[in-house]
mmCIF file of C-alpha atoms in Angstrom:
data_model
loop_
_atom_site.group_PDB
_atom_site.id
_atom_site.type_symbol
_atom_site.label_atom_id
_atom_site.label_comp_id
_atom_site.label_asym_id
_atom_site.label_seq_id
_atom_site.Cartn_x
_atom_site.Cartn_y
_atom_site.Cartn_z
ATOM 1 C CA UNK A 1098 0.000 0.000 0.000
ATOM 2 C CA UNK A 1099 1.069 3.537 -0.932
ATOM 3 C CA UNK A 1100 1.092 6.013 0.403
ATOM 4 C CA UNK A 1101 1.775 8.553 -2.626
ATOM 5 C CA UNK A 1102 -0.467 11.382 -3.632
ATOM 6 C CA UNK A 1103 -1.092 10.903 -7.485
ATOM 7 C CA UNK A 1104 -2.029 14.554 -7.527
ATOM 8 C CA UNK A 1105 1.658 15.721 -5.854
ATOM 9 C CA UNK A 1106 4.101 16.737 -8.848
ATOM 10 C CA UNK A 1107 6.767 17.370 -6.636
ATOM 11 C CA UNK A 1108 8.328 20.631 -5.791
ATOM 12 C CA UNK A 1109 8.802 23.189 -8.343
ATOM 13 C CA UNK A 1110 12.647 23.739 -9.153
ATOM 14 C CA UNK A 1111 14.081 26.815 -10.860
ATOM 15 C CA UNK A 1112 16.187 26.503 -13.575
ATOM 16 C CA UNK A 1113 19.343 28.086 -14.283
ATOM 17 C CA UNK A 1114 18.989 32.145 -14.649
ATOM 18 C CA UNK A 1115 14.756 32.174 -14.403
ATOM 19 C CA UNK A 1116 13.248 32.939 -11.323
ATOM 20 C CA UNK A 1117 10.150 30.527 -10.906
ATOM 21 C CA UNK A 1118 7.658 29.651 -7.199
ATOM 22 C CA UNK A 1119 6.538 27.780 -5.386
ATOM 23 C CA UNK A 1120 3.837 27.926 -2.202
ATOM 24 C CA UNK A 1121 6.190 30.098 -0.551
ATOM 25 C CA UNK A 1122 6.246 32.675 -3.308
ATOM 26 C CA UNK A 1123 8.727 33.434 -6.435
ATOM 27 C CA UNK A 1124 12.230 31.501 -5.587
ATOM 28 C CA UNK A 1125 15.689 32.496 -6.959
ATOM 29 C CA UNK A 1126 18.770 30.085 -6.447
ATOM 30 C CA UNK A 1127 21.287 31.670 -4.677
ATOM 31 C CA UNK A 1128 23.796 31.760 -7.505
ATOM 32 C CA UNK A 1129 21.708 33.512 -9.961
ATOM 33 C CA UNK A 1130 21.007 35.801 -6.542
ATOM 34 C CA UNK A 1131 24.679 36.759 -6.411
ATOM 35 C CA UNK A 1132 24.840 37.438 -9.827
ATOM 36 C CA UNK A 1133 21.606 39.352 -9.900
ATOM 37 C CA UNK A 1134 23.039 41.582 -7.242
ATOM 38 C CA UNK A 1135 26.379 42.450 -8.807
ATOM 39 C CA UNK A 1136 28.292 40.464 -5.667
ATOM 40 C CA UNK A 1137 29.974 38.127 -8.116
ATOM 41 C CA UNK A 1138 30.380 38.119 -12.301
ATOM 42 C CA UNK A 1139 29.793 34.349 -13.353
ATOM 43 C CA UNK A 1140 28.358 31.221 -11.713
ATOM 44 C CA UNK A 1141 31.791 30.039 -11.473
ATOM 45 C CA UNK A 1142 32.866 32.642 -9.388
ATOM 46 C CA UNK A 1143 29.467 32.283 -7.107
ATOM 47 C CA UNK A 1144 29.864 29.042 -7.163
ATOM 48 C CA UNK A 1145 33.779 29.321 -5.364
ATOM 49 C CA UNK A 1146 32.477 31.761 -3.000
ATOM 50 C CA UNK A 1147 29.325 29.730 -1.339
ATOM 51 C CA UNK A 1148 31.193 26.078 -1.415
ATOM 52 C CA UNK A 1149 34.108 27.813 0.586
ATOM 53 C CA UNK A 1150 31.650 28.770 3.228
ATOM 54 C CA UNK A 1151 31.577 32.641 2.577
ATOM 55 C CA UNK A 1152 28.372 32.988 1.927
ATOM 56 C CA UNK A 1153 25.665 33.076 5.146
ATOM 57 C CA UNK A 1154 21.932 32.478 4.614
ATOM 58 C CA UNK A 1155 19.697 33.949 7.275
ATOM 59 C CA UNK A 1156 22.467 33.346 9.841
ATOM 60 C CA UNK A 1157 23.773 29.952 8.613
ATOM 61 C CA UNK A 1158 26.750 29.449 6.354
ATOM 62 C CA UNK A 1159 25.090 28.482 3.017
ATOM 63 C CA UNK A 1160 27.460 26.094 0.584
ATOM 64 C CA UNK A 1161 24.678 25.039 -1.335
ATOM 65 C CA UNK A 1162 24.581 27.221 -4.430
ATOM 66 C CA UNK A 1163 21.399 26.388 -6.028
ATOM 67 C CA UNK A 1164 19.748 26.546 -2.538
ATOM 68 C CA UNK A 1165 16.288 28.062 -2.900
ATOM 69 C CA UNK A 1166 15.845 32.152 -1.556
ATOM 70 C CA UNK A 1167 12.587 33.528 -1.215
ATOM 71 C CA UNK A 1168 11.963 36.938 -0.376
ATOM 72 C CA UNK A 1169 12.933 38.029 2.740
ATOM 73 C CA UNK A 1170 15.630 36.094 3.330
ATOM 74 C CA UNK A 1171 18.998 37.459 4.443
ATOM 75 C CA UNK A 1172 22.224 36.915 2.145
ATOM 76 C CA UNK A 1173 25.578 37.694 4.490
ATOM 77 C CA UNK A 1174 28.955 37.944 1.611
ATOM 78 C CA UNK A 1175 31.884 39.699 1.954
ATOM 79 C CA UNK A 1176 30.580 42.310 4.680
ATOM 80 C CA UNK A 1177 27.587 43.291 2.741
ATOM 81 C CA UNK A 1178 23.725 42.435 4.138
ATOM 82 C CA UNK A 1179 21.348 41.728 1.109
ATOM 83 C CA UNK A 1180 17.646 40.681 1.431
ATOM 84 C CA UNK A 1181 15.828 39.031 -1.618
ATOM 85 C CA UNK A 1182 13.342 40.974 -2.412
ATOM 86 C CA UNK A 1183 10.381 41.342 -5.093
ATOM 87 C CA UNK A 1184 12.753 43.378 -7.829
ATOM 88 C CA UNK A 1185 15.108 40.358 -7.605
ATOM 89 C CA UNK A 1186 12.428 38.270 -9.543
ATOM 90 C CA UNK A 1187 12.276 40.666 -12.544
#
């Protein structure tokens, strides 16, 4: 016996450089969120930066670069504070 919802899809996933959402709002991975925001110039770059632990997600070091951000949460790199917000999804 299952116990599987036929109806569930899974959860949405966005794909590289497009913004997409979920039940939680519009989502942005955390690379394209770095590039977005001028803090790095290419995903190779973003990518060095968050798997060497220099990047902090609402208080938590964050080495996961296509981790999910919604808006409101709080980016921590190099000294600089940056909250996702609804212009990030443009």
């Amino acid at each position: 016996m299952s116990n599987i919802d036929p109806e569930f899809s899974g959860p949405e996933k966005a794909t590289s450089g497009e913004a997409s959402s979920n039940d939680r709002g519009p989502i942005i991975r955390l690379d394209d969120f770095l590039k977005c925001r001028g803090m790095v110039g290419t995903g190779g770059e973003a990518k060095i930066l968050i798997q060497a632990g220099d990047v902090c997600l609402n208080g938590e070091v964050e080495t996961r670069r296509r981790k999910q951000l919604v808006i409101g949460d709080v980016v921590d790199i190099d000294d600089e504070t940056l909250i996702v917000n609804e212009t990030d999804f443009d």
